[in-house]
Tab-separated table of N, CA and C in Angstrom:
chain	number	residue	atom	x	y	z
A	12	UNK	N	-22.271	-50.260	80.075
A	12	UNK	CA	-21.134	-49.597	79.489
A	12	UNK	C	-21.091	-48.119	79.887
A	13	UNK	N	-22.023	-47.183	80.018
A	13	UNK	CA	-22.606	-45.990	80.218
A	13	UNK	C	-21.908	-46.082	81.319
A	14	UNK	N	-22.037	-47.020	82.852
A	14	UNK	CA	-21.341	-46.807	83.723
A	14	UNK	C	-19.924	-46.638	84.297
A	15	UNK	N	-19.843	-47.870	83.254
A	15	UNK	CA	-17.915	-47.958	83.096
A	15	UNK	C	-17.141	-46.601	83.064
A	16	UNK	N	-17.536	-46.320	81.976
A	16	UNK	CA	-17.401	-45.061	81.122
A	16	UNK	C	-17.134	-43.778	82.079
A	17	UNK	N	-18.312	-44.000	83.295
A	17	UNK	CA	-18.385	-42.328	84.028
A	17	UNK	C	-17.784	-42.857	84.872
A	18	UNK	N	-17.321	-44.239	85.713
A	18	UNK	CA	-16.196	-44.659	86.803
A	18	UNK	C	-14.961	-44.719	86.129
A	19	UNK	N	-14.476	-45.007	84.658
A	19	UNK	CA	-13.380	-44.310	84.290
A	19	UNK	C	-12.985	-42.849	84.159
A	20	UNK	N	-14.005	-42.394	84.099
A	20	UNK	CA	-13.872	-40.938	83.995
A	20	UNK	C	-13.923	-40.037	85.119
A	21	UNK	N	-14.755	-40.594	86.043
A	21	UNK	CA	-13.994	-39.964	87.700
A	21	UNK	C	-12.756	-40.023	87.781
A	22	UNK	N	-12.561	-41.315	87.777
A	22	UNK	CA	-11.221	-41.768	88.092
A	22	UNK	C	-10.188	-40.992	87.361
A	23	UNK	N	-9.792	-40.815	86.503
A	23	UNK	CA	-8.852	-39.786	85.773
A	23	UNK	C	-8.994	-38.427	86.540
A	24	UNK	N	-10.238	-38.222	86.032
A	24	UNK	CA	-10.821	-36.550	86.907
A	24	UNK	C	-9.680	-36.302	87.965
A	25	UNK	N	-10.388	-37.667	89.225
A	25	UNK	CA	-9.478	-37.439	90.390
A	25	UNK	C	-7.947	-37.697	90.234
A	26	UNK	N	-7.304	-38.462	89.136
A	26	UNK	CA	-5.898	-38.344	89.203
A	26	UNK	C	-5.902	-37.145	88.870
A	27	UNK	N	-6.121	-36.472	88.074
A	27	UNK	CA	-5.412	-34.959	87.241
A	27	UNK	C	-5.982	-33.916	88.546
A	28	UNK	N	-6.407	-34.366	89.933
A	28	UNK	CA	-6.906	-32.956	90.486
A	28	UNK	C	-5.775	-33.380	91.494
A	29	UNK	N	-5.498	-34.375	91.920
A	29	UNK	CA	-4.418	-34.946	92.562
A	29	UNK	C	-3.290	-33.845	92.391
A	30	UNK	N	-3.195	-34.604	91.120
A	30	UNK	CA	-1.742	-33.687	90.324
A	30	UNK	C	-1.299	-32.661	90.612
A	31	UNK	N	-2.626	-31.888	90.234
A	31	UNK	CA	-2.621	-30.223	90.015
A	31	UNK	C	-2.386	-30.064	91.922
A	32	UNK	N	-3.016	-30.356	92.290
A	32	UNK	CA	-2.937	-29.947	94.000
A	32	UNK	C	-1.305	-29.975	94.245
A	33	UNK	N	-1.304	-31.409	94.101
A	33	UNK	CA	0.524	-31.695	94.402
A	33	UNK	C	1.506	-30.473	93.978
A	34	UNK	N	0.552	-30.135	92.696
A	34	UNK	CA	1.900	-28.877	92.161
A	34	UNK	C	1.490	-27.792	92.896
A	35	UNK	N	0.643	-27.320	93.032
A	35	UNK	CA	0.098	-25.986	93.691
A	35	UNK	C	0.801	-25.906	94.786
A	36	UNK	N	0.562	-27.039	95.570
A	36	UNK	CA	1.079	-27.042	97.089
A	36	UNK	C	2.537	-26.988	96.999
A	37	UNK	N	3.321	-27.773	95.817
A	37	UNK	CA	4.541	-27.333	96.177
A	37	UNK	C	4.991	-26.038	96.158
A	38	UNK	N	4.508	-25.538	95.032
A	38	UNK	CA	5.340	-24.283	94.681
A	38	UNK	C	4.653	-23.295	96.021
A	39	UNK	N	3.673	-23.354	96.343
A	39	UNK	CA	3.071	-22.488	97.372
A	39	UNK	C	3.852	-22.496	98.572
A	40	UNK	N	4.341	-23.736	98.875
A	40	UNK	CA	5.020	-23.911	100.394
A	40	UNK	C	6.110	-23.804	100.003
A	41	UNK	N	6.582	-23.935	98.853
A	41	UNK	CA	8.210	-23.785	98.317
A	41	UNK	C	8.724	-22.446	98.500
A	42	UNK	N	8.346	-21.370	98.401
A	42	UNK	CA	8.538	-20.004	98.518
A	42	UNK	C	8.660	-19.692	99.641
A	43	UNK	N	7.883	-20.305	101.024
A	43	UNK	CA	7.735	-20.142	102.305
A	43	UNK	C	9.543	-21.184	102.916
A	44	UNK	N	9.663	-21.800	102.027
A	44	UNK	CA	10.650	-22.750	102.735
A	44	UNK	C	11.622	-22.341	102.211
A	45	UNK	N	11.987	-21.856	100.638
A	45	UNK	CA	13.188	-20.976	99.913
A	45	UNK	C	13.785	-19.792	101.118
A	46	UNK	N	12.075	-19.224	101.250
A	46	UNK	CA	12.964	-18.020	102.285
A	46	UNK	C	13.549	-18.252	103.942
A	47	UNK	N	13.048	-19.120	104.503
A	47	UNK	CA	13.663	-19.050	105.773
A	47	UNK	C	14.813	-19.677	105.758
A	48	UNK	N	14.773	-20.764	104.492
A	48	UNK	CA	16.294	-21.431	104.583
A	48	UNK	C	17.086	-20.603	104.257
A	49	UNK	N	16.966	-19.925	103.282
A	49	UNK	CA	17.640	-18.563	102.547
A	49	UNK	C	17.869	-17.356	104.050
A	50	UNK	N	17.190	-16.560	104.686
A	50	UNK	CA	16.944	-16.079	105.851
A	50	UNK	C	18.401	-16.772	106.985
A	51	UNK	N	17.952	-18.078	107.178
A	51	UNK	CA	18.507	-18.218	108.217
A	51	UNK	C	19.870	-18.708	107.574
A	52	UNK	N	20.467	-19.559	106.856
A	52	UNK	CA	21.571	-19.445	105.956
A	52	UNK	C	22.769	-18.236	106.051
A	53	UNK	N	22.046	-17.259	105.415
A	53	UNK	CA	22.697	-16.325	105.128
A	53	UNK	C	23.049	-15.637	106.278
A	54	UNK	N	22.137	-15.318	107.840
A	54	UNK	CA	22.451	-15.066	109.081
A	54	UNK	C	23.924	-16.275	109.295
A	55	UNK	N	23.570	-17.033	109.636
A	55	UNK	CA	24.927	-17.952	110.121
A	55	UNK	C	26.107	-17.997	109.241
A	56	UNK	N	25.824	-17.408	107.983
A	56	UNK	CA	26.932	-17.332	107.242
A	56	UNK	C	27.703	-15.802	107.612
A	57	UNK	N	27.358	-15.212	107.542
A	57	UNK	CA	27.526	-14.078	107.665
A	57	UNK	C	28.543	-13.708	109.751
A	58	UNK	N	27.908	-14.776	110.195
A	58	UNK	CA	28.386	-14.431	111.413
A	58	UNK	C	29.721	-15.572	111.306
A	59	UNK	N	29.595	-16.293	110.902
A	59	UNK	CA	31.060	-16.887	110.384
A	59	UNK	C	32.160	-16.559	109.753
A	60	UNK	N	31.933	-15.587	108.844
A	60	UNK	CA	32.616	-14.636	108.052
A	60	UNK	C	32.905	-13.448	109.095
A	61	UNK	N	32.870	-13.729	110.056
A	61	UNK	CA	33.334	-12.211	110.886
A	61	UNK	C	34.654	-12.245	111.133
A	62	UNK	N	35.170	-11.394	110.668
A	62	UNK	CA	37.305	-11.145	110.504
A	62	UNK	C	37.332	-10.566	112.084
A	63	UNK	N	37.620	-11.760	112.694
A	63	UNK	CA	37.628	-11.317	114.642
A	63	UNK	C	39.142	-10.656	114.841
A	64	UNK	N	40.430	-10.863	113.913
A	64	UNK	CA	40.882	-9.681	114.057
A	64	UNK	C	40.805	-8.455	113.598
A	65	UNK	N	40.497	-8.240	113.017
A	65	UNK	CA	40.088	-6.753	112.440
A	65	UNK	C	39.134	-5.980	113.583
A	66	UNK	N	38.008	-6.963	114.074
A	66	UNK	CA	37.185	-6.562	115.515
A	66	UNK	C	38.017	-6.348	116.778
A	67	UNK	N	39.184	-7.490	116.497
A	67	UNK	CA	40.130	-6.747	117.899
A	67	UNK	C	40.481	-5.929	117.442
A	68	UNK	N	41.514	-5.659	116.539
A	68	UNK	CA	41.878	-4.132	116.208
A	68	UNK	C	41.197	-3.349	116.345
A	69	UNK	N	40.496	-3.205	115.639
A	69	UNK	CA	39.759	-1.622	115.301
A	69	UNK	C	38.322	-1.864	116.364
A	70	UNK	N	37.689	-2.321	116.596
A	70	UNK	CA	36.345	-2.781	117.766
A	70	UNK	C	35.087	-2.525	116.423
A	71	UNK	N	35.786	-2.592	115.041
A	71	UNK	CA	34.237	-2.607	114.537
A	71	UNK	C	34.479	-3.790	113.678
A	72	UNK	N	32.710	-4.631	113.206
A	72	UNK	CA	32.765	-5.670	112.659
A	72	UNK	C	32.682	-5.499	111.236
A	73	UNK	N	33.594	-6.437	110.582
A	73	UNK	CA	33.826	-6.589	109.480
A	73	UNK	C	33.614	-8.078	108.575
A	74	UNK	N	32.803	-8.258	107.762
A	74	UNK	CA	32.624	-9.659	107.282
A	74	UNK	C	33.336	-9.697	105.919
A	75	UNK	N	34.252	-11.007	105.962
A	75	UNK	CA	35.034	-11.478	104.990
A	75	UNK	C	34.074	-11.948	103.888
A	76	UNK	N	34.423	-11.509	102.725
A	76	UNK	CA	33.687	-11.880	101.156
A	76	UNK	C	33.714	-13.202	100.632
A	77	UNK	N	34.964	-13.709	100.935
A	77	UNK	CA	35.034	-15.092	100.279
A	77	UNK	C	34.866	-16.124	101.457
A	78	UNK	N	35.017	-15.562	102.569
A	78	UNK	CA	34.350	-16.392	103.635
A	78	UNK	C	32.801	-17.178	103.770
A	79	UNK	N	32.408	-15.674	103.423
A	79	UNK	CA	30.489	-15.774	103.645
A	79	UNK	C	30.054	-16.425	102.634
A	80	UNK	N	30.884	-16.640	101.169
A	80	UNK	CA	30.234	-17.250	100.317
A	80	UNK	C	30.713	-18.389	100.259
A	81	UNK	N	31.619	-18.756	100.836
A	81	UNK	CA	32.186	-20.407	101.034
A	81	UNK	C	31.073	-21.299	101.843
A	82	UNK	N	30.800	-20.300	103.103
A	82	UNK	CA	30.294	-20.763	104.599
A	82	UNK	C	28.761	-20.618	104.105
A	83	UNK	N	28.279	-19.916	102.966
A	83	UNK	CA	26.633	-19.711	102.759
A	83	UNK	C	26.449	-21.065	101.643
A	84	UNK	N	27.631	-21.263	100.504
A	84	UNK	CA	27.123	-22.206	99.753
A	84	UNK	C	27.702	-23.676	100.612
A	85	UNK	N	28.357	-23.531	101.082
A	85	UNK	CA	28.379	-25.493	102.341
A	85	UNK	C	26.863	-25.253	103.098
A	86	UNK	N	26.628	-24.141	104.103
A	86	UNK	CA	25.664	-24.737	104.518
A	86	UNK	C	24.237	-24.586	103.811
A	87	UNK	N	24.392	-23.433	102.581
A	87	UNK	CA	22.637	-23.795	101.701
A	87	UNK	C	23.002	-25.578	100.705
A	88	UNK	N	24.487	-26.228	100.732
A	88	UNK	CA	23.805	-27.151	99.732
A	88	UNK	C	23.832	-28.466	101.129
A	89	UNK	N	23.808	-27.956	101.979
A	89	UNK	CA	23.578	-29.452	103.606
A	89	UNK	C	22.190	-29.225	103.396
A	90	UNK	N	21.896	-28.337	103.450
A	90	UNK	CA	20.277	-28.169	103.990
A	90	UNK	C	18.926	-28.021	102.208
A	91	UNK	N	19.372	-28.118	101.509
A	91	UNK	CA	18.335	-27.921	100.300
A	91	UNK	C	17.719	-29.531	100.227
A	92	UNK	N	16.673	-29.398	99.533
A	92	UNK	CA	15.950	-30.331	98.732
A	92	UNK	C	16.501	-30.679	97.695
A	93	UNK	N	17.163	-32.189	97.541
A	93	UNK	CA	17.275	-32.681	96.131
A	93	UNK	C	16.471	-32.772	95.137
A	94	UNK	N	14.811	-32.817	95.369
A	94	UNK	CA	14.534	-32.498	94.342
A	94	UNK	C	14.267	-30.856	93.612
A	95	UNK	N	15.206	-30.422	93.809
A	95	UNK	CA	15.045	-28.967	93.179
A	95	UNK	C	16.262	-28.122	93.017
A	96	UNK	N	15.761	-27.333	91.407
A	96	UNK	CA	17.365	-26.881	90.542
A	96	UNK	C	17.519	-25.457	91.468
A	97	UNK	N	18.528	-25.628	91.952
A	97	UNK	CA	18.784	-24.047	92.832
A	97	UNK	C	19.973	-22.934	92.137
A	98	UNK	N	19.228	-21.874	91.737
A	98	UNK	CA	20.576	-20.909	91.475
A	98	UNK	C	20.633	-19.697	92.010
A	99	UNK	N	21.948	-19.566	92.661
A	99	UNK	CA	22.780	-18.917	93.801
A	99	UNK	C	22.978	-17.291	93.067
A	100	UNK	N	22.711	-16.484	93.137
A	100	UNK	CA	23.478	-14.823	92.811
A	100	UNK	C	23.409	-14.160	93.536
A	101	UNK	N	24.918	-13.702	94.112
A	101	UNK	CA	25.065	-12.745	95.109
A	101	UNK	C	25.440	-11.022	94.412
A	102	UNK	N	24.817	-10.427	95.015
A	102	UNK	CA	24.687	-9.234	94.175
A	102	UNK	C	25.546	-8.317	94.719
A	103	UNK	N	24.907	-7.364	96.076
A	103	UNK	CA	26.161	-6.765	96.839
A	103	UNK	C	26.072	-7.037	97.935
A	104	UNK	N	27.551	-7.015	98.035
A	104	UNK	CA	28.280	-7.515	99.222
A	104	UNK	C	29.591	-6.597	100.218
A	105	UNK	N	29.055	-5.812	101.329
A	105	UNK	CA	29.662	-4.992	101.460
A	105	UNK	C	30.498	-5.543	102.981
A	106	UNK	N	31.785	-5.590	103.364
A	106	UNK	CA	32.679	-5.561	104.200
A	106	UNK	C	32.462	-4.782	105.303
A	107	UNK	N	32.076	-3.821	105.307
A	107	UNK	CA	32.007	-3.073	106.176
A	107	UNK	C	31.200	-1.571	105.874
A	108	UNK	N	30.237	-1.262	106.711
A	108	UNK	CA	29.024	-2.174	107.466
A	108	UNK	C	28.585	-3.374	106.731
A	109	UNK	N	28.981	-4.502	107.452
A	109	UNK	CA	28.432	-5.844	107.010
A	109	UNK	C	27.101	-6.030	106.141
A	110	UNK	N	26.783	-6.211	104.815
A	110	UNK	CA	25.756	-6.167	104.199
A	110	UNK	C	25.889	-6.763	102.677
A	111	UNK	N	24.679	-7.689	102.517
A	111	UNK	CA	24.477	-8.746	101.647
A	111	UNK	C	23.111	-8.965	100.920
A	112	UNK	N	23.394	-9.178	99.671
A	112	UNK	CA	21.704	-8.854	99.077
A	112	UNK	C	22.417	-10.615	98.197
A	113	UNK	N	21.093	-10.987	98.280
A	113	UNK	CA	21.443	-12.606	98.253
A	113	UNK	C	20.072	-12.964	97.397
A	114	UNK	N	20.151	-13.209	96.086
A	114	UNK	CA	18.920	-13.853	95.365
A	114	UNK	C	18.933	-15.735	95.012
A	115	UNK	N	17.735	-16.458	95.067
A	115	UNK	CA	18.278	-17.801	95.131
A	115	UNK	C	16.793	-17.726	94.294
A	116	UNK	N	16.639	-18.819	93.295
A	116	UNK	CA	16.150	-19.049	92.118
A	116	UNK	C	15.779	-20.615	92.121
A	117	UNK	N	14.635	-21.361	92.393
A	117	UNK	CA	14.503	-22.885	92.721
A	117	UNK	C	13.527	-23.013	91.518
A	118	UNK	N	13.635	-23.995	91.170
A	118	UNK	CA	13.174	-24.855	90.071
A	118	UNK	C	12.335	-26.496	90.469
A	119	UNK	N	11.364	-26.814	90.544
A	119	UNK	CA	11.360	-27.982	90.688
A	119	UNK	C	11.539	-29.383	89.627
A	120	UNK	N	12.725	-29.919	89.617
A	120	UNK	CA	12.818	-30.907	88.544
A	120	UNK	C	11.801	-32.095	88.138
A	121	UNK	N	10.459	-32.180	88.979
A	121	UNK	CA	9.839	-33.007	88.662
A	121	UNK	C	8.719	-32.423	87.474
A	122	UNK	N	8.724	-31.256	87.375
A	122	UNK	CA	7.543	-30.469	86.989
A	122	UNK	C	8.273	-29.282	86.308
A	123	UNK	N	7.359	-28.108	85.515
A	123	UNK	CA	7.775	-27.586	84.696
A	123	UNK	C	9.089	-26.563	84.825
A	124	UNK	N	9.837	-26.611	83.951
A	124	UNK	CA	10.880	-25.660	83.457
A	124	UNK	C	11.060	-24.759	84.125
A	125	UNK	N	10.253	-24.273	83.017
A	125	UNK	CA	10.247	-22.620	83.102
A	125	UNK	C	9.939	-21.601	84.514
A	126	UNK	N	8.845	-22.467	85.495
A	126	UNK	CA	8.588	-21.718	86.388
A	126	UNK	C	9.453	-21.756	87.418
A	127	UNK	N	9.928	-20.581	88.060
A	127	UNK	CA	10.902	-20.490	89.069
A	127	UNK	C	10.545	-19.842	90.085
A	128	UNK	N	10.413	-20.067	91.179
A	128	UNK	CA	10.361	-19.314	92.627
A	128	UNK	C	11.621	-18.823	92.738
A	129	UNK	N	11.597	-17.235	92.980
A	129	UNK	CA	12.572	-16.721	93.090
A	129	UNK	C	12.644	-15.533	94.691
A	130	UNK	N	13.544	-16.080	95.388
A	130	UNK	CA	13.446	-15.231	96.435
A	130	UNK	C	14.659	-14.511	97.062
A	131	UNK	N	14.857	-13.377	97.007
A	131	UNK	CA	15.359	-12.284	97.534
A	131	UNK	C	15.731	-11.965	98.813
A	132	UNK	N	16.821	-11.495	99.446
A	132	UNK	CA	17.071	-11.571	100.865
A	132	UNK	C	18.681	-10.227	100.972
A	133	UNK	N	18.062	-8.921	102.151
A	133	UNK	CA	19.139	-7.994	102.063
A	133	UNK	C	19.522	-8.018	103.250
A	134	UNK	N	20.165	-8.157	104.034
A	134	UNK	CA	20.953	-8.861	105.284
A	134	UNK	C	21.935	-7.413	105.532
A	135	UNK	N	21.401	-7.600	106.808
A	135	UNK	CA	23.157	-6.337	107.685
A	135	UNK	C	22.992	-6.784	108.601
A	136	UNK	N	24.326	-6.990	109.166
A	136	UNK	CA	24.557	-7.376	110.400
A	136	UNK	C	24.965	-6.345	111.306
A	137	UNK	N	23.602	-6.412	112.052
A	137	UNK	CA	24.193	-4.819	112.972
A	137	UNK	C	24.736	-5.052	114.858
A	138	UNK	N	24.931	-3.863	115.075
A	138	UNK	CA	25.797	-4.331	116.924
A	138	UNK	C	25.280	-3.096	117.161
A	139	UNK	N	25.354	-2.934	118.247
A	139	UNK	CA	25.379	-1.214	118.670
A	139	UNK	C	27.107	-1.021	118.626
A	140	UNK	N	26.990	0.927	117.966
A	140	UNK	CA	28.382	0.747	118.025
A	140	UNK	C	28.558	1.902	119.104
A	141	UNK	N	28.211	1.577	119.747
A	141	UNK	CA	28.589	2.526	121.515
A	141	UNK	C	29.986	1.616	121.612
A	142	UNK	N	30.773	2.410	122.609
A	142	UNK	CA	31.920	1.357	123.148
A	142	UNK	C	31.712	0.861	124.065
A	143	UNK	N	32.209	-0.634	124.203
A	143	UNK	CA	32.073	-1.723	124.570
A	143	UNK	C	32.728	-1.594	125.851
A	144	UNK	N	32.590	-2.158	127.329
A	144	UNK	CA	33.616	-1.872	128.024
A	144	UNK	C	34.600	-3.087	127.906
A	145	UNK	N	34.222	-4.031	127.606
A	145	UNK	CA	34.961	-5.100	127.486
A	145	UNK	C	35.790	-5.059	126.206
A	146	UNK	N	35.172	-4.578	125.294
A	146	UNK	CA	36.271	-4.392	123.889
A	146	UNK	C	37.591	-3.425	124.712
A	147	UNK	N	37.006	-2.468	124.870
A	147	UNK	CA	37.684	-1.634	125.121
A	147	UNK	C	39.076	-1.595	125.987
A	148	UNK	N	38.696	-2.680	127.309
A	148	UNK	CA	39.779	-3.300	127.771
A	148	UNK	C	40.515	-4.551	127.266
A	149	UNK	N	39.804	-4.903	126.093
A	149	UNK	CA	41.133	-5.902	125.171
A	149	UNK	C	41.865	-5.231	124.503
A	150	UNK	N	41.251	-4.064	123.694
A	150	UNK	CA	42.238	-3.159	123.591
A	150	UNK	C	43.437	-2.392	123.932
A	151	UNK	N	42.578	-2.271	125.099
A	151	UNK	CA	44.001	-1.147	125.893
A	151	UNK	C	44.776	-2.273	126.147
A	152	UNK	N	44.732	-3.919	126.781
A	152	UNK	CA	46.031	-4.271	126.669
A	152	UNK	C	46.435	-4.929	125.953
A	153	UNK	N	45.903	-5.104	124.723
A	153	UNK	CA	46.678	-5.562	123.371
A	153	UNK	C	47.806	-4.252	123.260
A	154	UNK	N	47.012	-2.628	123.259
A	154	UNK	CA	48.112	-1.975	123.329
A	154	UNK	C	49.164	-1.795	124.216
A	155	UNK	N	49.042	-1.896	125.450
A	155	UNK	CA	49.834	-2.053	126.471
A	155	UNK	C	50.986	-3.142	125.954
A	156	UNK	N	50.819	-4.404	125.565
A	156	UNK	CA	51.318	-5.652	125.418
A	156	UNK	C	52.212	-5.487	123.996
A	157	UNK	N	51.711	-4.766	123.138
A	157	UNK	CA	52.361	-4.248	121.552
A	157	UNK	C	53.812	-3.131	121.866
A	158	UNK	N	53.060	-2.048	123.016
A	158	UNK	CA	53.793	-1.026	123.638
A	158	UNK	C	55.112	-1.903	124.293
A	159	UNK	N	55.301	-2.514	125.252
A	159	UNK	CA	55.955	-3.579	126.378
A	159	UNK	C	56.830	-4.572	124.929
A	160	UNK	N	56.606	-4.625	124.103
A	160	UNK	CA	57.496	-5.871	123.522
A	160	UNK	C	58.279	-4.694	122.296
């Protein structure tokens, strides 16, 4: 009986270290995977949201507000993990110079509540703003062509 006893009692041991690992490891690699999806997300969103006339006009870039957050929440909910509660707050969001501070908040629904990986992300989308020679000649004959009609 003495033996039973300590081969039931490994046995539990090793389920509950199981467990604990499983959780450790998620939340550990979860933070690493929140941010690059978050990271790279918010890059492709952001370059989607670029108002390309306003760049012909004027030759500087400008990112649309309700664009980037249309084009950031389609492609963060293609790419997330179903198992996990995600919440989205965009904080500031500036038009011009392009710039975005983006917090995302994951939860895992298999496991506890309360704890949340929370990760942070401040984004500008920069160019050099020397002039372009090529902008520069869409310009002149957009004006030429505006001038002529």
């Amino acid at each position: 009986m003495n033996k039973a006893m300590l081969t039931v009692g490994l046995i539990l041991l090793a389920i509950v270290t199981f467990f604990l690992i499983n959780i450790v490891q998620n939340y550990s690699t979860g933070g690493d995977l929140d941010y690059y999806l978050l990271k790279e997300t918010t890059e492709a969103a952001m370059v989607d949201a670029v108002d390309e006339g306003y760049y012909q006009d004027s030759g500087q870039i400008r990112v649309d507000k309700e664009r980037f957050v249309e084009s950031f929440i389609r492609r963060f909910s293609n790419t997330i993990d179903q198992n996990k509660n995600y919440k989205i707050n965009f904080y500031d969001m500036n038009e011009t110079p392009p710039k975005v501070s983006v917090k995302v908040s994951s939860s895992d629904s298999a496991t506890f509540k309360d704890i949340d990986i929370t990760t942070s992300l401040n984004a500008v989308l920069e160019t050099n703003y020397e002039t372009d020679i090529l902008t520069t000649k869409r310009l002149q004959e957009r004006a030429l062509t505006v001038q002529n009609k």
